[in-house]
């Protein structure tokens, strides 16, 4: 196991917003606390509190699968900000079915409050909810933190991803 000597910070998926939400949304008969970005940043803050001493962290791997894969580049970029001496790797598995469609980005962003999760990085100046797409997380994080190693694995016949793409009208 290549991670046998690693400390692990696990952030469970529980808010239906691929770890990018900051909003409370009323869907009529149901109100959802889309607070995935809030939870993810709290986990990063806890990681910094526990392991933030000079030289304590040599390598960080931000990994996720399906919904957890979507924000891996974002949180890898944020981890690189907080741990500048560490080597940072982002590994995303099974999040490739989501295209960059401005109307879909804006719809999802409005429901989940994703625009509030956009980091205050210079590369994000002027980015709107319509621009803030799942695939573009890799582009923006890569522009911001070019030393982060980004890897993504997608399966062409992933039924779950195909189902979510259909739900999005794609």
XYZ file of N, CA and C in Angstrom:
510
model
N 0.845 -1.186 0.000
C 0.000 0.000 0.000
C 0.884 1.241 0.000
N 0.837 2.047 -1.047
C 1.703 3.229 -1.088
C 1.347 4.295 -0.053
N 0.178 4.168 0.565
C -0.245 5.149 1.559
C -0.138 4.630 2.991
N 0.543 3.539 3.191
C 0.580 2.905 4.515
C 1.161 3.800 5.611
N 2.055 4.704 5.260
C 2.660 5.584 6.259
C 2.052 6.989 6.264
N 1.000 7.180 5.485
C 0.353 8.488 5.402
C -0.643 8.680 6.533
N -0.821 9.905 6.952
C -1.973 10.271 7.777
C -3.108 10.531 6.787
N -4.326 10.204 7.168
C -5.452 10.322 6.246
C -6.505 11.257 6.827
N -6.947 12.180 5.994
C -8.075 13.054 6.330
C -9.190 12.643 5.384
N -10.275 12.133 5.912
C -11.399 11.652 5.113
C -12.555 12.624 5.247
N -13.075 13.079 4.123
C -14.216 13.991 4.119
C -15.369 13.255 3.444
N -16.351 12.781 4.205
C -17.459 12.026 3.601
C -18.345 12.919 2.744
N -18.974 12.292 1.771
C -19.886 13.001 0.872
C -21.276 12.950 1.474
N -21.828 14.126 1.760
C -23.122 14.108 2.441
C -24.041 15.268 2.095
N -23.625 16.162 1.193
C -24.428 17.365 0.975
C -24.952 17.510 -0.451
N -24.735 16.517 -1.317
C -25.303 16.499 -2.650
C -24.795 17.583 -3.580
N -23.583 18.087 -3.376
C -23.066 19.204 -4.173
C -21.619 19.004 -4.608
N -21.180 17.783 -4.698
C -19.816 17.403 -5.074
C -18.750 18.230 -4.347
N -18.983 18.501 -3.089
C -18.046 19.221 -2.215
C -17.780 20.655 -2.683
N -18.734 21.257 -3.407
C -18.547 22.615 -3.912
C -19.597 23.592 -3.409
N -20.558 23.139 -2.616
C -21.665 23.994 -2.225
C -21.406 24.865 -1.013
N -22.140 25.994 -1.003
C -22.099 26.922 0.131
C -23.495 27.449 0.457
N -24.532 26.869 -0.156
C -25.885 27.429 -0.069
C -26.852 26.518 0.667
N -27.939 27.112 1.112
C -29.098 26.378 1.603
C -30.179 26.594 0.556
N -30.696 25.504 -0.015
C -31.647 25.610 -1.120
C -32.952 24.917 -0.776
N -34.042 25.630 -0.966
C -35.387 25.097 -0.748
C -35.891 24.532 -2.068
N -36.126 23.229 -2.113
C -36.617 22.563 -3.312
C -38.120 22.292 -3.223
N -38.812 23.030 -2.402
C -40.249 22.838 -2.251
C -40.545 21.982 -1.041
N -40.538 20.678 -1.226
C -40.819 19.778 -0.105
C -39.556 19.392 0.658
N -38.417 19.925 0.241
C -37.141 19.553 0.849
C -36.190 20.746 0.825
N -35.543 20.996 1.942
C -34.498 22.017 2.016
C -33.170 21.302 2.232
N -32.181 21.625 1.388
C -30.885 20.950 1.445
C -29.799 21.956 1.822
N -28.995 21.564 2.769
C -27.823 22.343 3.170
C -26.665 21.921 2.273
N -26.512 22.607 1.143
C -25.393 22.337 0.232
C -24.157 23.026 0.810
N -23.440 22.323 1.660
C -22.292 22.912 2.366
C -21.013 22.100 2.163
N -20.888 21.453 1.008
C -19.711 20.632 0.741
C -18.409 21.406 0.733
N -18.418 22.602 0.145
C -17.194 23.421 0.136
C -16.847 23.872 1.545
N -17.867 24.168 2.305
C -17.658 24.571 3.704
C -17.021 23.415 4.475
N -17.548 22.213 4.292
C -16.988 21.034 4.961
C -15.566 20.750 4.511
N -15.325 20.850 3.198
C -13.987 20.593 2.672
C -12.954 21.578 3.195
N -13.344 22.834 3.260
C -12.405 23.844 3.783
C -12.183 23.663 5.286
N -13.215 23.200 5.993
C -13.035 22.903 7.422
C -12.057 21.747 7.603
N -12.146 20.745 6.745
C -11.201 19.623 6.810
C -9.782 20.098 6.509
N -9.641 20.989 5.532
C -8.326 21.533 5.209
C -7.776 22.352 6.378
N -8.638 23.123 7.022
C -8.210 23.905 8.193
C -7.773 22.981 9.329
N -8.501 21.889 9.530
C -8.123 20.920 10.571
C -6.786 20.261 10.226
N -6.599 19.955 8.963
C -5.335 19.373 8.516
C -4.184 20.340 8.775
N -4.414 21.605 8.485
C -3.397 22.620 8.730
C -3.096 22.733 10.225
N -4.137 22.691 11.056
C -3.942 22.782 12.505
C -3.148 21.592 13.042
N -3.398 20.414 12.505
C -2.717 19.213 13.000
C -1.323 19.013 12.412
N -1.164 19.374 11.140
C 0.071 19.034 10.440
C 0.777 20.239 9.833
N 0.426 21.435 10.244
C 0.940 22.632 9.590
C 2.295 23.116 10.024
N 2.941 22.430 10.914
C 4.267 22.855 11.345
C 5.274 22.792 10.213
N 6.281 23.606 10.281
C 7.296 23.680 9.228
C 7.896 22.303 8.950
N 7.814 21.887 7.708
C 8.436 20.635 7.287
C 7.712 19.379 7.711
N 6.565 19.498 8.365
C 5.863 18.298 8.824
C 5.255 17.502 7.683
N 4.859 18.173 6.619
C 4.195 17.501 5.505
C 5.088 17.553 4.277
N 5.467 16.368 3.798
C 6.299 16.281 2.608
C 5.466 16.079 1.354
N 4.384 15.318 1.487
C 3.563 14.996 0.321
C 2.099 14.956 0.717
N 1.248 15.494 -0.152
C -0.200 15.459 0.037
C -0.812 14.860 -1.213
N -1.692 13.890 -1.018
C -2.457 13.319 -2.124
C -3.919 13.640 -1.861
N -4.505 14.402 -2.757
C -5.933 14.709 -2.677
C -6.599 13.783 -3.673
N -7.380 12.830 -3.186
C -7.986 11.824 -4.055
C -9.482 11.760 -3.817
N -10.189 11.452 -4.875
C -11.625 11.288 -4.758
C -12.159 10.461 -5.897
N -13.332 9.886 -5.679
C -13.969 9.046 -6.680
C -15.387 9.540 -6.888
N -15.825 9.599 -8.116
C -17.156 10.056 -8.514
C -17.387 11.477 -7.996
N -18.370 11.689 -7.144
C -18.619 13.035 -6.623
C -17.400 13.583 -5.892
N -16.659 12.726 -5.243
C -15.458 13.154 -4.537
C -14.313 13.513 -5.465
N -14.383 13.050 -6.719
C -13.334 13.357 -7.686
C -13.458 14.768 -8.227
N -14.679 15.270 -8.324
C -14.906 16.580 -8.943
C -14.061 17.678 -8.293
N -14.032 17.813 -6.966
C -13.297 18.936 -6.375
C -11.822 18.673 -6.096
N -11.301 17.510 -6.476
C -9.900 17.221 -6.129
C -8.925 18.277 -6.631
N -9.072 18.803 -7.868
C -8.099 19.831 -8.273
C -8.224 21.102 -7.446
N -9.447 21.481 -7.105
C -9.661 22.676 -6.281
C -8.968 22.518 -4.931
N -9.228 21.399 -4.252
C -8.648 21.212 -2.925
C -7.150 20.930 -2.983
N -6.660 20.392 -4.093
C -5.208 20.254 -4.257
C -4.559 21.629 -4.357
N -5.188 22.527 -5.106
C -4.666 23.892 -5.201
C -4.689 24.601 -3.862
N -5.767 24.416 -3.112
C -5.860 25.021 -1.776
C -4.834 24.413 -0.828
N -4.618 23.097 -0.923
C -3.602 22.443 -0.083
C -2.202 22.958 -0.429
N -1.948 23.175 -1.721
C -0.646 23.716 -2.129
C -0.433 25.110 -1.547
N -1.513 25.885 -1.430
C -1.403 27.208 -0.806
C -1.017 27.097 0.668
N -1.644 26.172 1.362
C -1.438 26.038 2.809
C -0.155 25.296 3.177
N 0.311 24.428 2.288
C 1.508 23.620 2.547
C 2.500 23.822 1.389
N 3.087 25.013 1.284
C 3.924 25.332 0.118
C 5.167 24.456 -0.036
N 5.645 23.843 1.029
C 6.837 22.996 0.925
C 6.504 21.562 0.520
N 5.226 21.213 0.526
C 4.818 19.837 0.236
C 4.649 19.610 -1.264
N 4.914 18.400 -1.682
C 4.588 17.942 -3.024
C 3.099 17.578 -3.004
N 2.313 18.120 -3.938
C 0.859 17.893 -3.927
C 0.450 17.181 -5.207
N -0.358 16.139 -5.035
C -0.873 15.335 -6.137
C -2.391 15.303 -6.024
N -3.081 15.493 -7.148
C -4.538 15.367 -7.202
C -4.873 14.167 -8.075
N -5.671 13.244 -7.547
C -6.085 12.062 -8.292
C -7.606 11.983 -8.286
N -8.206 12.167 -9.461
C -9.661 12.155 -9.613
C -10.072 10.921 -10.408
N -11.008 10.152 -9.873
C -11.476 8.942 -10.540
C -12.980 9.021 -10.770
N -13.398 9.003 -12.010
C -14.818 8.887 -12.330
C -15.607 10.177 -12.255
N -15.047 11.265 -12.773
C -15.795 12.527 -12.765
C -15.812 13.186 -14.134
N -15.534 12.432 -15.178
C -15.360 13.018 -16.501
C -16.595 13.207 -17.335
N -17.762 12.852 -16.854
C -18.972 12.956 -17.671
C -19.547 14.356 -17.693
N -19.004 15.245 -16.906
C -19.590 16.577 -16.790
C -18.900 17.547 -17.738
N -19.617 18.080 -18.708
C -19.004 19.022 -19.637
C -19.027 20.443 -19.093
N -18.399 21.322 -19.828
C -18.398 22.739 -19.486
C -19.489 23.414 -20.324
N -20.702 23.459 -19.773
C -21.840 24.082 -20.444
C -22.298 25.244 -19.560
N -22.089 26.486 -19.994
C -22.380 27.645 -19.144
C -23.768 27.644 -18.505
N -24.803 27.244 -19.246
C -26.146 27.251 -18.645
C -26.274 26.210 -17.542
N -25.647 25.051 -17.732
C -25.662 24.013 -16.690
C -24.820 24.474 -15.501
N -23.640 25.049 -15.777
C -22.780 25.567 -14.702
C -23.546 26.570 -13.848
N -24.256 27.480 -14.519
C -24.979 28.532 -13.810
C -26.160 27.974 -13.024
N -26.872 27.009 -13.610
C -27.994 26.385 -12.907
C -27.514 25.692 -11.641
N -26.516 24.834 -11.797
C -25.974 24.110 -10.639
C -25.372 25.084 -9.637
N -24.605 26.044 -10.159
C -23.980 27.031 -9.277
C -24.997 27.810 -8.469
N -26.119 28.142 -9.099
C -27.169 28.874 -8.384
C -27.824 28.045 -7.298
N -28.055 26.780 -7.573
C -28.690 25.901 -6.584
C -27.749 25.583 -5.425
N -26.477 25.375 -5.740
C -25.520 24.929 -4.735
C -24.679 26.044 -4.138
N -24.669 27.208 -4.746
C -23.827 28.295 -4.256
C -22.357 28.086 -4.551
N -22.053 27.492 -5.696
C -20.653 27.168 -6.008
C -19.793 28.403 -6.243
N -20.393 29.499 -6.675
C -19.592 30.697 -6.943
C -18.902 31.189 -5.669
N -19.502 30.922 -4.524
C -18.892 31.310 -3.248
C -17.694 30.427 -2.898
N -17.561 29.293 -3.590
C -16.432 28.388 -3.339
C -15.227 28.705 -4.213
N -15.370 29.659 -5.133
C -14.261 30.005 -6.020
C -13.155 30.655 -5.188
N -11.954 30.064 -5.205
C -10.858 30.641 -4.412
C -10.464 32.030 -4.917
N -9.936 32.807 -4.022
C -9.473 34.151 -4.340
C -8.071 34.072 -4.947
N -7.971 33.359 -6.059
C -6.716 33.244 -6.791
C -6.742 34.263 -7.927
N -5.641 34.888 -8.254
C -5.626 35.836 -9.373
C -6.158 35.250 -10.680
N -5.929 33.956 -10.926
C -6.417 33.335 -12.164
C -7.943 33.276 -12.214
N -8.595 33.476 -11.072
C -10.055 33.411 -11.023
C -10.715 34.783 -11.101
N -9.946 35.832 -11.283
C -10.539 37.172 -11.400
C -11.564 37.187 -12.524
N -12.776 37.616 -12.217
C -13.839 37.726 -13.212
C -14.584 36.449 -13.504
N -14.227 35.331 -12.862
C -14.927 34.068 -13.103
C -16.331 34.157 -12.512
N -17.321 33.758 -13.292
C -18.721 33.778 -12.862
C -19.219 32.353 -12.659
N -20.431 32.212 -12.175
C -21.030 30.884 -12.002
C -21.119 30.154 -13.341
N -21.377 30.870 -14.418
C -21.457 30.246 -15.744
C -20.098 29.720 -16.204
N -19.014 30.363 -15.748
C -17.658 29.949 -16.113
C -17.116 28.833 -15.222
N -17.654 28.715 -14.021
C -17.091 27.830 -12.993
C -17.617 26.417 -13.223
N -16.908 25.654 -14.044
C -17.345 24.312 -14.414
C -16.498 23.248 -13.739
N -17.023 22.027 -13.707
C -16.266 20.934 -13.112
C -14.958 20.680 -13.866
N -14.969 20.587 -15.210
C -13.690 20.366 -15.899
C -12.716 21.530 -15.734
N -13.256 22.743 -15.630
C -12.380 23.912 -15.524
C -11.677 23.997 -14.171
N -12.124 23.205 -13.196
C -11.419 23.174 -11.918
C -9.964 22.750 -12.131
N -9.747 21.798 -13.045
C -8.378 21.366 -13.346
C -7.585 22.505 -13.980
N -8.200 23.204 -14.910
C -7.511 24.286 -15.625
C -7.132 25.403 -14.655
N -8.094 25.866 -13.876
C -7.829 26.987 -12.978
C -6.843 26.598 -11.878
N -7.000 25.420 -11.304
C -6.059 24.986 -10.267
C -4.659 24.810 -10.852
N -4.576 24.288 -12.083
C -3.281 24.127 -12.736
C -2.609 25.453 -13.047
N -3.414 26.440 -13.436
C -2.855 27.779 -13.672
C -2.365 28.401 -12.369
N -3.128 28.168 -11.317
C -2.766 28.751 -10.013
C -1.567 28.046 -9.388
N -1.564 26.739 -9.433
C -0.526 25.948 -8.751
C 0.107 24.984 -9.756
N 0.961 25.470 -10.633
C 1.505 24.630 -11.706
C 2.389 23.475 -11.230
N 2.828 23.487 -9.984
C 3.651 22.391 -9.480
C 2.827 21.206 -8.979
N 1.516 21.385 -8.853
C 0.659 20.266 -8.447
C 0.595 19.277 -9.603
N 0.674 17.997 -9.290
C 0.540 16.946 -10.294
C -0.934 16.545 -10.325
N -1.558 16.667 -11.506
C -2.970 16.345 -11.662
C -3.111 15.067 -12.475
N -3.950 14.161 -11.992
C -4.227 12.920 -12.718
C -5.722 12.646 -12.633
N -6.246 12.126 -13.732
C -7.680 11.832 -13.769
C -7.880 10.507 -14.479
N -8.764 9.697 -13.937
C -9.105 8.426 -14.567
C -10.608 8.404 -14.782
N -11.003 8.174 -16.016
C -12.419 8.047 -16.347
C -12.604 6.804 -17.198
N -13.712 6.160 -17.009
C -14.046 4.952 -17.743
C -15.116 5.314 -18.769
N -14.876 5.026 -20.031
C -15.780 5.433 -21.113
C -17.190 4.861 -20.963
N -17.345 3.760 -20.260
C -18.656 3.119 -20.143
C -19.170 3.134 -18.705
N -18.857 4.173 -17.992
C -19.287 4.335 -16.603
C -20.783 4.666 -16.587
N -21.607 3.704 -16.182
C -23.064 3.888 -16.200
C -23.527 4.981 -15.249
N -22.868 5.120 -14.119
C -23.255 6.151 -13.164
C -23.033 7.534 -13.753
N -21.871 7.755 -14.345
C -21.584 9.048 -14.950
C -22.517 9.324 -16.131
N -22.816 8.304 -16.920
C -23.748 8.475 -18.044
C -25.138 8.870 -17.530
N -25.555 8.262 -16.430
C -26.857 8.587 -15.836
C -26.895 10.050 -15.380
N -25.832 10.514 -14.710
C -25.805 11.904 -14.248
C -25.747 12.881 -15.428
N -25.065 12.496 -16.491
C -25.033 13.341 -17.680
C -26.433 13.469 -18.277
N -27.186 12.378 -18.283
C -28.574 12.428 -18.782
C -29.437 13.323 -17.904
N -29.255 13.232 -16.592
C -30.016 14.100 -15.681
C -29.745 15.570 -15.956
N -28.516 15.859 -16.368
C -28.134 17.246 -16.661
C -28.570 17.671 -18.063
N -29.204 16.750 -18.798
C -29.683 17.073 -20.132
C -28.631 16.967 -21.203
N -27.607 16.180 -20.938
C -26.486 16.050 -21.882
C -26.543 14.694 -22.563
